Coordinates of C-alpha atoms in Angstrom, one line a residue:
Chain A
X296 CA -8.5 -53.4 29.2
X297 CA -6.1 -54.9 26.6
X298 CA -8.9 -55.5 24.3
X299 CA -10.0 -52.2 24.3
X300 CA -6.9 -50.8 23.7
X301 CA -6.2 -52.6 20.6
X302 CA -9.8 -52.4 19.0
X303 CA -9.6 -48.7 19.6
X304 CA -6.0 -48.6 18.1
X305 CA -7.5 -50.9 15.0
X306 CA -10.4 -48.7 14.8
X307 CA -8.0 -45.6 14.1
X308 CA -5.8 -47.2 12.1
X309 CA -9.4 -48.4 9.5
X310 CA -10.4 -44.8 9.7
X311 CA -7.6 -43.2 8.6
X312 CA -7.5 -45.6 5.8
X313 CA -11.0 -44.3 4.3
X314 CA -9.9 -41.1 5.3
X315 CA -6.2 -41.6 2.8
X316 CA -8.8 -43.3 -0.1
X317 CA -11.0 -40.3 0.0
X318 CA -8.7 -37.6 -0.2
X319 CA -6.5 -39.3 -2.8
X320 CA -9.4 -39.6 -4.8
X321 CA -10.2 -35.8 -4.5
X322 CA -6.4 -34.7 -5.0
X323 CA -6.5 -37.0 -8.6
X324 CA -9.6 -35.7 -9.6
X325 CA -8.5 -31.9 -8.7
X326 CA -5.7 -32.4 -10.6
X327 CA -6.6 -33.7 -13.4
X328 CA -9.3 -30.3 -13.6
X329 CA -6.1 -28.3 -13.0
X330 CA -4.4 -30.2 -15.8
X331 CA -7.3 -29.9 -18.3
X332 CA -7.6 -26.2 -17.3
X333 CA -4.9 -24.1 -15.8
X334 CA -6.9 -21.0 -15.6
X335 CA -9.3 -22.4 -13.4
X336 CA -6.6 -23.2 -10.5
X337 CA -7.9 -20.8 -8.2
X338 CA -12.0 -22.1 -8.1
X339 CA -10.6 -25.8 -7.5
X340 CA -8.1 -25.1 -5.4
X341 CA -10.5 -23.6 -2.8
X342 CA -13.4 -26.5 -3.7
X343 CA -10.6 -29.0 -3.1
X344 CA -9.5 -27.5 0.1
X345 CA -13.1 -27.3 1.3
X346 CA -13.8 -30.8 0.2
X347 CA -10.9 -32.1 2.0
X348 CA -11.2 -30.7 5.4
X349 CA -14.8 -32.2 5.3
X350 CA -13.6 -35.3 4.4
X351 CA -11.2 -35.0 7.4
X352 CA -13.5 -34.1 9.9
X353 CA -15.2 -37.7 9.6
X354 CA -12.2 -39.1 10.2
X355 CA -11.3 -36.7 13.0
X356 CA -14.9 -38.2 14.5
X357 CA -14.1 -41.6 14.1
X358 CA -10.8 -41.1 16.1
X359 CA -12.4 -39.4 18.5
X360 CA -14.5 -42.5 19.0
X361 CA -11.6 -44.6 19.3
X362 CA -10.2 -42.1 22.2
X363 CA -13.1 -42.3 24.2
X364 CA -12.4 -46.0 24.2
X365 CA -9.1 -45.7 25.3
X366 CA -9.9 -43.3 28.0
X367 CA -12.3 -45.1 29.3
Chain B
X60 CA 5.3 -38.4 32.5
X61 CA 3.6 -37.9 29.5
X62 CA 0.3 -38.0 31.0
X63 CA 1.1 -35.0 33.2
X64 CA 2.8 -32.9 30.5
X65 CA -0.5 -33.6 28.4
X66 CA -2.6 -33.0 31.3
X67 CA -1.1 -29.6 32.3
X68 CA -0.4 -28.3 28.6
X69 CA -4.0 -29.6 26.8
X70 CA -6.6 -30.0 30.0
X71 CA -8.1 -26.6 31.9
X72 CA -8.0 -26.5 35.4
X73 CA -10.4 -24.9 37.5
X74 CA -9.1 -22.1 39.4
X75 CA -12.4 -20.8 41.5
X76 CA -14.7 -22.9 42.5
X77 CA -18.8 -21.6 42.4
X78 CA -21.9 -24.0 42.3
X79 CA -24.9 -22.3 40.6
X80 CA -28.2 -24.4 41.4
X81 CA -25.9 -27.6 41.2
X82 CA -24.3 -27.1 38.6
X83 CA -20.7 -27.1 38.2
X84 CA -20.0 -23.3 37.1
X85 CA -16.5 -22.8 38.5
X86 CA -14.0 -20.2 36.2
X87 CA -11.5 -22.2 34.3
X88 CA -8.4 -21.3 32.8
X89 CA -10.2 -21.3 29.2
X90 CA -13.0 -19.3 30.5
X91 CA -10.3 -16.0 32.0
X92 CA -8.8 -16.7 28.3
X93 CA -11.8 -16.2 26.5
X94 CA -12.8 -13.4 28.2
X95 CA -9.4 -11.6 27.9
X96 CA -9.1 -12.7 23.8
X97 CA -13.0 -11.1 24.2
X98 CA -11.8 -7.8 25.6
X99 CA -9.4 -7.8 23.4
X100 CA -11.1 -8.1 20.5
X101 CA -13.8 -5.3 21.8
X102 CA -11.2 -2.4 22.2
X103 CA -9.0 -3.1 19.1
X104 CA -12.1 -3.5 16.2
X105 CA -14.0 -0.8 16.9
X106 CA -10.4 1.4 17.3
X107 CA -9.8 0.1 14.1
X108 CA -13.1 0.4 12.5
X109 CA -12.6 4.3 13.3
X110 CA -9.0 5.0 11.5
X111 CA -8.6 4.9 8.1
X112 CA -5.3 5.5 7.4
X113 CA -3.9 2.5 8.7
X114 CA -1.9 -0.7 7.4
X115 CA -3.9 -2.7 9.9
X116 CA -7.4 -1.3 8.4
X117 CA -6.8 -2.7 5.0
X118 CA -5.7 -6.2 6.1
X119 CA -8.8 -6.4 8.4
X120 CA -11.2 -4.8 5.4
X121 CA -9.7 -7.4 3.5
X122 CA -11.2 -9.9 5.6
X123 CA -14.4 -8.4 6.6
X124 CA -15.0 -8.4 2.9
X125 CA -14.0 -12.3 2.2
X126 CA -16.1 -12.8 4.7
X127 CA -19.4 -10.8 3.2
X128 CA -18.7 -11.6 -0.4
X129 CA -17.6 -15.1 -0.7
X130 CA -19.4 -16.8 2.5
X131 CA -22.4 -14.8 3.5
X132 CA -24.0 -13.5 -0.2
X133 CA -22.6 -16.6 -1.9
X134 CA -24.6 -18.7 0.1
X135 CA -27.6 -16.6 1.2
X136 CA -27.8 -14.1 -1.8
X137 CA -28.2 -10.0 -1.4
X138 CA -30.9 -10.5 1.5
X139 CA -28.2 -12.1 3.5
X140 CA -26.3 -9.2 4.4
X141 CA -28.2 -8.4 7.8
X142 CA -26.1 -11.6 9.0
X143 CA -22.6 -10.1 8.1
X144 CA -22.1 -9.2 11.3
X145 CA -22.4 -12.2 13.2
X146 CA -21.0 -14.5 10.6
X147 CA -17.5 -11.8 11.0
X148 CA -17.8 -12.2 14.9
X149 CA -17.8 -16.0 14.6
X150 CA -14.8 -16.4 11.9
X151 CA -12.6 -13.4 13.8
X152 CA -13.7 -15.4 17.4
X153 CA -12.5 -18.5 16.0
X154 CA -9.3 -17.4 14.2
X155 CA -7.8 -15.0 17.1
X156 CA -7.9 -17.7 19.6
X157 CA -6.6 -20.2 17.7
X158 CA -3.9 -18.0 16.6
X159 CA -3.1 -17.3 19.8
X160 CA -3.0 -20.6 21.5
X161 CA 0.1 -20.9 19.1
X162 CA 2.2 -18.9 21.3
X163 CA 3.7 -20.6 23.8
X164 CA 2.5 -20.7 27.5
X165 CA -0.8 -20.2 26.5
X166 CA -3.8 -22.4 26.3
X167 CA -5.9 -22.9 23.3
X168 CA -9.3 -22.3 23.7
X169 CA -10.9 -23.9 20.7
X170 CA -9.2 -27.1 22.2
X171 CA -11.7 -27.6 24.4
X172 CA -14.8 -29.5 23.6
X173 CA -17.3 -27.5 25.4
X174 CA -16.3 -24.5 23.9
X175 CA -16.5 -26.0 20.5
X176 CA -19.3 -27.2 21.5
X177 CA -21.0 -23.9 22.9
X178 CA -20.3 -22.7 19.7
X179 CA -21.9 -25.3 17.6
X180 CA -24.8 -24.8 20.1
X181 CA -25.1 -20.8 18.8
X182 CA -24.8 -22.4 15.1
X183 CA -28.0 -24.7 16.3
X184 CA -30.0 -21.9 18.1
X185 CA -29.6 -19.3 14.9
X186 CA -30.5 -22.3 12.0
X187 CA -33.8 -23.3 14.1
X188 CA -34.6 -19.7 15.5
X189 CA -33.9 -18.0 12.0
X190 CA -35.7 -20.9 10.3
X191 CA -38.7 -20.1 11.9
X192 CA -38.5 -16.2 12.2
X193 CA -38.7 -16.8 8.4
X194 CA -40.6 -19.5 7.2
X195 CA -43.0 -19.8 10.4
X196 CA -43.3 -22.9 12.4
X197 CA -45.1 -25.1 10.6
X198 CA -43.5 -24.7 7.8
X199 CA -40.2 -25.0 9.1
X200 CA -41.3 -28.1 10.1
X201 CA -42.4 -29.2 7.1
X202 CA -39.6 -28.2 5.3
X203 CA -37.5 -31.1 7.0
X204 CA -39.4 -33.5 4.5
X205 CA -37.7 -32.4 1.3
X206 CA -40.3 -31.6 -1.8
X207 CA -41.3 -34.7 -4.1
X208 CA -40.4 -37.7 -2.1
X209 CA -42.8 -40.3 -2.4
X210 CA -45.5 -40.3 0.5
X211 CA -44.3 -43.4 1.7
X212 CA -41.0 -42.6 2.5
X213 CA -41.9 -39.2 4.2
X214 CA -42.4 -40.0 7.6
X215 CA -38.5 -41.8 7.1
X216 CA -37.0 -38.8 5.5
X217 CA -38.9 -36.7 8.3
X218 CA -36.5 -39.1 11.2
X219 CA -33.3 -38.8 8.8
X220 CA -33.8 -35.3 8.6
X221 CA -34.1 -35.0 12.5
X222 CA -31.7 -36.4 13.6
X223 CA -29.5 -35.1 10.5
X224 CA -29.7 -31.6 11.8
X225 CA -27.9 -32.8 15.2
X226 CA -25.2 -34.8 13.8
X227 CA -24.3 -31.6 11.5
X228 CA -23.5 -29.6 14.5
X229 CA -21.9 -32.4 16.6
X230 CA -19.7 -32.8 14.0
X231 CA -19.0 -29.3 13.5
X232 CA -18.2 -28.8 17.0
X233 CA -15.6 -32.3 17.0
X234 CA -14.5 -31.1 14.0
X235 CA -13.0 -27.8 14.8
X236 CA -12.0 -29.9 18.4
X237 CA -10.0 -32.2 17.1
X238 CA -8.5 -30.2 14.6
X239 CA -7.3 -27.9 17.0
X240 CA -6.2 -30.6 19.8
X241 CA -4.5 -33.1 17.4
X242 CA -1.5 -30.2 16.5
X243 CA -0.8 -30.1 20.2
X244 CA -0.4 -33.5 20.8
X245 CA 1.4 -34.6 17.9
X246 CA 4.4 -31.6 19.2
X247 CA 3.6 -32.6 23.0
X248 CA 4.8 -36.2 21.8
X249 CA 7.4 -35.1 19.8
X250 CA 9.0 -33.4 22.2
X251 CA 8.7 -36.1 24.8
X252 CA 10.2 -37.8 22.6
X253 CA 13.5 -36.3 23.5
X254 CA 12.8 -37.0 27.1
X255 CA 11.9 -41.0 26.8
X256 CA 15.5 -41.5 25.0
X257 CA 17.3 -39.4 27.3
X258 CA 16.3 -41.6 30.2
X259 CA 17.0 -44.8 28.3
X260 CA 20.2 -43.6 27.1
X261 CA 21.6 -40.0 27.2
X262 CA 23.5 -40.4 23.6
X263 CA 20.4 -41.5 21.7
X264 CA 18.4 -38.6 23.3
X265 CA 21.1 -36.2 22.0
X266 CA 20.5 -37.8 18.8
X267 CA 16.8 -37.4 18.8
X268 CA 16.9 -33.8 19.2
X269 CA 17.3 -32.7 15.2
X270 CA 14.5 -34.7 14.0
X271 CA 12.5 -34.3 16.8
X272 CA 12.1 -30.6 16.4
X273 CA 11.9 -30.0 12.8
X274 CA 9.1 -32.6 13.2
X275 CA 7.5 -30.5 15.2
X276 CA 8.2 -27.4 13.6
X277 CA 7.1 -28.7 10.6
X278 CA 3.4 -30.1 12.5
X279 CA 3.4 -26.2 14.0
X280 CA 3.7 -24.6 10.4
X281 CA 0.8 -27.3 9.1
X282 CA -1.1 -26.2 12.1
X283 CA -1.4 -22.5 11.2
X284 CA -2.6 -23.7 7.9
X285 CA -5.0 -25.8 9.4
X286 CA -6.6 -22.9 11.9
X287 CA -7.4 -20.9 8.7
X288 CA -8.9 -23.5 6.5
X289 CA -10.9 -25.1 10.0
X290 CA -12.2 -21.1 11.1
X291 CA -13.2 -20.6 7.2
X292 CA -15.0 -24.3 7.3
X293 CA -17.2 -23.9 10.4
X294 CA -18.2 -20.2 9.1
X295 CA -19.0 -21.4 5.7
X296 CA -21.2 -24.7 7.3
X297 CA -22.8 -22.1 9.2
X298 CA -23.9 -19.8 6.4
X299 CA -25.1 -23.5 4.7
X300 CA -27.0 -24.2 7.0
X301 CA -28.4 -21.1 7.8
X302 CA -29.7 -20.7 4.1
X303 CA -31.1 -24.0 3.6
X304 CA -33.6 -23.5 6.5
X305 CA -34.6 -19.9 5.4
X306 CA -35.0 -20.2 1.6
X307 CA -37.9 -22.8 1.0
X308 CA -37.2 -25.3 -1.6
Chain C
X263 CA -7.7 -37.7 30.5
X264 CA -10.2 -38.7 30.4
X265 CA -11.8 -35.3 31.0
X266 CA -10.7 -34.2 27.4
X267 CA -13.6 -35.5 26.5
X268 CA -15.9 -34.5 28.6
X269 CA -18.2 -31.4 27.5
X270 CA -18.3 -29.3 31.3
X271 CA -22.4 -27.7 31.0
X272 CA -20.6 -24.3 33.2
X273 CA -18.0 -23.9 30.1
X274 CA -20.7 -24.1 27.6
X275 CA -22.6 -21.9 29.0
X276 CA -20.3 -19.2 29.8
X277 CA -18.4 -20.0 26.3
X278 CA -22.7 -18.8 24.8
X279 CA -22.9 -16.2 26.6
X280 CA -19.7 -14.4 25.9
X281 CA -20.4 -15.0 22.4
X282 CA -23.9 -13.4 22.5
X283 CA -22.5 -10.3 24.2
X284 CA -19.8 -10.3 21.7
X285 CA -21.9 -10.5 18.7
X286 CA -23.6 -7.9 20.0
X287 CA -21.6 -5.1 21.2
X288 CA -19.0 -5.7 18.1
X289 CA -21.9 -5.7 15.7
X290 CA -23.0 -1.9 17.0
X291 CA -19.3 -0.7 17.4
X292 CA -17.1 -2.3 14.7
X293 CA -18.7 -4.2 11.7
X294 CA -21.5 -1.8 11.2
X295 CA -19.2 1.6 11.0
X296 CA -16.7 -0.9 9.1
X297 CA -19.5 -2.4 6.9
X298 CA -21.0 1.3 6.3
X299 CA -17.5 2.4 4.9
X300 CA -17.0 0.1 2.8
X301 CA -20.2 0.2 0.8
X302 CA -19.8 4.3 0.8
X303 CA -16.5 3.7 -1.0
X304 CA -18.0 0.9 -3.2
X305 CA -20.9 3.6 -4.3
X306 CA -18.5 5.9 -4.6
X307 CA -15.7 4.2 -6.9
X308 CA -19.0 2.7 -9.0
X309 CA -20.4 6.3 -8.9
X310 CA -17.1 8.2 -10.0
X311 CA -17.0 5.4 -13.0
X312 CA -20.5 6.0 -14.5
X313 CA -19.8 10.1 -13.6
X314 CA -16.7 9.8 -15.3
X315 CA -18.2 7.4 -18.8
X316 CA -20.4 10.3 -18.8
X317 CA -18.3 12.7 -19.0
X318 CA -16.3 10.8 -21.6
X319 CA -19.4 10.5 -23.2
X320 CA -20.1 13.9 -23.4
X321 CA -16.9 15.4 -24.4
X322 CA -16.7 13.4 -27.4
X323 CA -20.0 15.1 -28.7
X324 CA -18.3 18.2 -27.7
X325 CA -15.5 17.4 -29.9
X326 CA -17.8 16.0 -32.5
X327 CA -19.7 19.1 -32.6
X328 CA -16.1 21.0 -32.6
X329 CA -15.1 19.3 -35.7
X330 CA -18.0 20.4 -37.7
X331 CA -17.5 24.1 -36.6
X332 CA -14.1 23.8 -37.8
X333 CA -15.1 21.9 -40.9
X334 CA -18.0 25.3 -41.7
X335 CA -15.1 27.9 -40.7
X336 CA -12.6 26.5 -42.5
X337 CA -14.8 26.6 -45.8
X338 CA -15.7 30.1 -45.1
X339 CA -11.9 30.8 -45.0
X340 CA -11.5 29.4 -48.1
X341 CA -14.1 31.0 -49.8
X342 CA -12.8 34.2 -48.0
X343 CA -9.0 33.9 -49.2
X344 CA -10.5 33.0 -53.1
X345 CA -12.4 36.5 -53.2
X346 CA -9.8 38.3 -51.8
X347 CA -7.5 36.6 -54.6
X348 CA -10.2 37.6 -57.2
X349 CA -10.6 40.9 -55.8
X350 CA -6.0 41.4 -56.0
X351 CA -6.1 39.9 -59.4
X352 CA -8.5 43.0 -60.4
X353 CA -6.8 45.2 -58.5
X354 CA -3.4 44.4 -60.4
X355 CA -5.0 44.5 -63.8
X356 CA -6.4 48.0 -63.4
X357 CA -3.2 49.1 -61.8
X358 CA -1.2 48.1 -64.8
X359 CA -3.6 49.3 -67.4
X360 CA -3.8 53.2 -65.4
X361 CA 0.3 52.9 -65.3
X362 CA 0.7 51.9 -68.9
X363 CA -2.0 55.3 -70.0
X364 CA 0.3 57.5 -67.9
X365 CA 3.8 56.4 -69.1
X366 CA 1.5 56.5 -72.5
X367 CA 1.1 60.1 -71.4
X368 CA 4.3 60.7 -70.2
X369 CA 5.5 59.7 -73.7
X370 CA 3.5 61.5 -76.1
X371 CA 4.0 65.1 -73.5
X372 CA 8.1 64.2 -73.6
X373 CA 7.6 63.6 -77.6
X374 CA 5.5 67.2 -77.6
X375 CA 9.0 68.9 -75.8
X376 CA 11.2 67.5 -78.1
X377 CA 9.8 68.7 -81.1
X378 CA 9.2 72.5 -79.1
X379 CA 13.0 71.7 -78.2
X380 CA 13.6 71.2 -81.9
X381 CA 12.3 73.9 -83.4
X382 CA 13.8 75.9 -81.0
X383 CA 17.1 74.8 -82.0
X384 CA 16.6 75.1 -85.3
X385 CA 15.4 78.7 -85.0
X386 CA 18.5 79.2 -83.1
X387 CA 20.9 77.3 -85.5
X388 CA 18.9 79.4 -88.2
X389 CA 20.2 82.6 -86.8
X390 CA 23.5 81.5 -85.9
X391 CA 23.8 80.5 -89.7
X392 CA 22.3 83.5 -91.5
X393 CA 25.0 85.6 -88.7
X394 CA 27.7 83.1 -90.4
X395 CA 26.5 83.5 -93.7
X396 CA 26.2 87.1 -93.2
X397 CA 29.9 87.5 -92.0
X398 CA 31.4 85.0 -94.5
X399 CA 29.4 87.3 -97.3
X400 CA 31.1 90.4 -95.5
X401 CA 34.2 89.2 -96.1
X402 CA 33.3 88.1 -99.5
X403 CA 31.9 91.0 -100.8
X404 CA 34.1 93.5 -98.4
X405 CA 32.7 96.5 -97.1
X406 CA 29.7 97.0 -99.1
X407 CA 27.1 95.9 -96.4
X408 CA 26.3 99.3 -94.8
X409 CA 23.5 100.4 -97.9
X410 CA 20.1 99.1 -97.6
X411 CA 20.2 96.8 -101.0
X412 CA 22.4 94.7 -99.4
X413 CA 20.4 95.1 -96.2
X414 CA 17.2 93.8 -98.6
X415 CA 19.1 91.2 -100.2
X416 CA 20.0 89.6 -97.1
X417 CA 16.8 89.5 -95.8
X418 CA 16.2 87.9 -98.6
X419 CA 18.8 85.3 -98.3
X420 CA 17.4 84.5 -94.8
X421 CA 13.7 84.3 -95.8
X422 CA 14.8 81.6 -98.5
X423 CA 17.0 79.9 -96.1
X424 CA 14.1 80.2 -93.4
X425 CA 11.8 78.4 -95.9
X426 CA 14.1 76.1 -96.5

């Protein structure tokens, strides 16, 4: 009831927070590459895209978790 | 309120009724999508496959060949190119109706977890049938324990590597889900938005309307973004996949 | 709601087998006319390159091969144009030395009329003067011209005179 709702909300709320971590992480790193090498700004920014819609798709799991809690 | 906005925009609703063997096989709403976005698809390629002195044929060649050069022979190498055509059925599949769930008053297909998930299934079938067309059986199967781990490990790595190959299409197929569903829900809420101040108060709904729809504008542009990246994602996992279980190590 | 998440078996399997058949007829009627015509025009574009390096290729060893023809005919020509010099130069020198022998001629045959010329008028002046001499005497001597000692004695006077 109650509890469910709110350890499903928490649960969101501590995935997204990996989720933030991991991308910010890839976003520094991608630009510092671009930085050191402008003429390589098309190869990262595809790799960085890829990377980050990976990393997004754990998170999306991990919500999806937390929904099935709420739902049910 | 909310609830039934979601539940008529996002769900699909049965509209006849059959019972194959048991089973629950009626014709949905996403199903008579699907098969009209199918249709579709199966009179307008092969019209434009046939011109050549069209705008249309270059943007779509354009494609096709992103598709062959930088997902299909950058994973699977020159011998890969028998699979072009399935790899360019399964990135235009996913693309058109996504693309056209954006319009209003229609539903988007891809936001519906068993069709994500019928997908990821194909993805499954091809890996394991294609792995063993190529390989054989046993040595598909003994390709799940990865060369020069110590023999005590192997029969761990053998488990990891199981139940590895299910996760990766599960999460394929709630990856491209909730991709797809989370756009919708973020504007549905947006927009009811508007609605829950107007009851409380019909000034501070008046007042909720600017933000409230370049919110959602905003969400809708990110969204198209987000169907290209997601369509090229789950064709280039594919194409991973597919060549890690036909080349041996 | 709570059927969002819930994967319906009849969807699936419907979603498969629409994908199958698509796969399938698109493959035979769109990618593989699509696929064909876009490796013909890749062989073709790589095709009209290495057709058109050779070609490059080749016409510079024309033109290398045309420069050295022009290089032999162009000595030629100049070994032409020098005997043909050689040859005028002659040409002028024996001209000159067959005009100076004629106006040589020309000369020496004018110098032959004039002394012809000369003589003639001498002769004539001779006459004119032994006429002269012969009336001045008349009228010096009078009438005594009709016997034939004066007749001798002038034809005396003009025989001296002649030698003279």
């Amino acid at each position: 009831m109650e509890m469910a709702n709110m350890g499903a909300a928490i649960g969101a709320g501590l995935a997204i927070i990996g989720a933030g971590i991991g991308i910010g992480i890839l976003a520094f790193a991608a630009l510092q590459g671009i930085a050191r090498q402008p003429e390589a700004i098309k190869d990262i920014r595809a790799n960085m895209l890829i990377a980050a819609a990976l990393i997004e798709g754990l998170a999306f799991l991990a919500l999806i978790i937390c929904l099935l809690g709420i739902l049910k | 309120m909310i609830v039934d906005s979601l539940e008529h925009h996002i769900l699909d609703h049965a509209r006849f009724h059959l019972n194959i063997f048991g089973y629950n096989m009626s014709i949905t709403d996403h199903l008579i999508f699907i098969t009209a976005m199918s249709i579709l698809m199966l009179i307008a390629f092969p019209i434009i496959a046939r011109l050549k002195h069209w705008k249309i044929n270059s943007l779509i060649e354009v494609m096709v060949l992103f598709v062959r050069d930088d997902i299909v022979i950058a994973s699977m190498g020159k011998e890969g190119e028998k699979y072009t055509p399935y790899f360019c059925t399964l990135f235009f599949m996913i693309l058109t109706t996504s693309l056209v769930g954006m319009i209003p008053f229609s539903k988007t297909v891809t936001g519906n977890l068993s069709v994500t998930g019928g997908l990821a299934l194909t993805t499954f079938l091809l890996v394991n049938f294609m792995g063993i067309k190529e390989q054989g059986l046993i040595k598909y199967i003994k390709s799940f324990v990865p060369a020069g781990a110590p023999p005590l490990l192997a029969p761990l790595m053998f488990v990891l590597e199981i139940i590895g190959l299910f996760t990766k299409t599960i999460a394929l197929a709630i990856r491209l889900f909730a991709n797809m569903i989370a756009g919708h829900i973020v504007v549905i809420c947006f927009i009811s938005l508007i609605f829950i101040f107007t009851q409380m108060n019909l000034i501070s709904g008046l007042i909720t309307i600017p933000p409230s729809v370049g919110m959602s504008l905003f969400v809708n542009l990110l969204e198209i973004l987000i169907i290209f990246i997601q369509a090229y994602i789950f064709t280039f996992l594919t194409a991973i996949f597919t060549s890690m279980a036909i080349h041996e190590h | 709601m709570e059927h969002l998440l819930e994967p319906h078996f009849g969807l699936m399997f419907w979603t498969i087998l629409n994908f199958f058949l698509l796969v399938f007829l698109l493959g035979k009627f769109a990618w593989k006319p699509m696929i064909k015509a876009i490796n013909d025009r890749e062989n073709r574009i790589s095709s009209d390159i290495s057709s058109a390096e050779k070609n490059r290729q080749e016409s510079e060893k024309l033109k290398a091969e045309m420069d050295e023809g022009l290089k032999k005919i162009k000595k030629q020509s100049d070994k032409l144009i020098k005997e043909a010099k050689e040859l005028g130069e002659k040409n002028k020198e024996e001209i000159l030395i067959t005009a100076k022998e004629q106006a040589h001629k020309i000369i020496q045959s004018a110098k032959g009329d004039i002394e012809i010329e000369k003589q003639n008028a001498i002769k004539q002046i001779q006459t004119e003067m032994s006429n002269v001499v012969i009336l001045a005497s008349e009228k010096l001597i009078g009438k005594n011209l009709d016997s034939k000692d004066n007749k001798k004695f002038t034809e005396k006077v003009i025989s001296e005179l002649e030698k003279n």
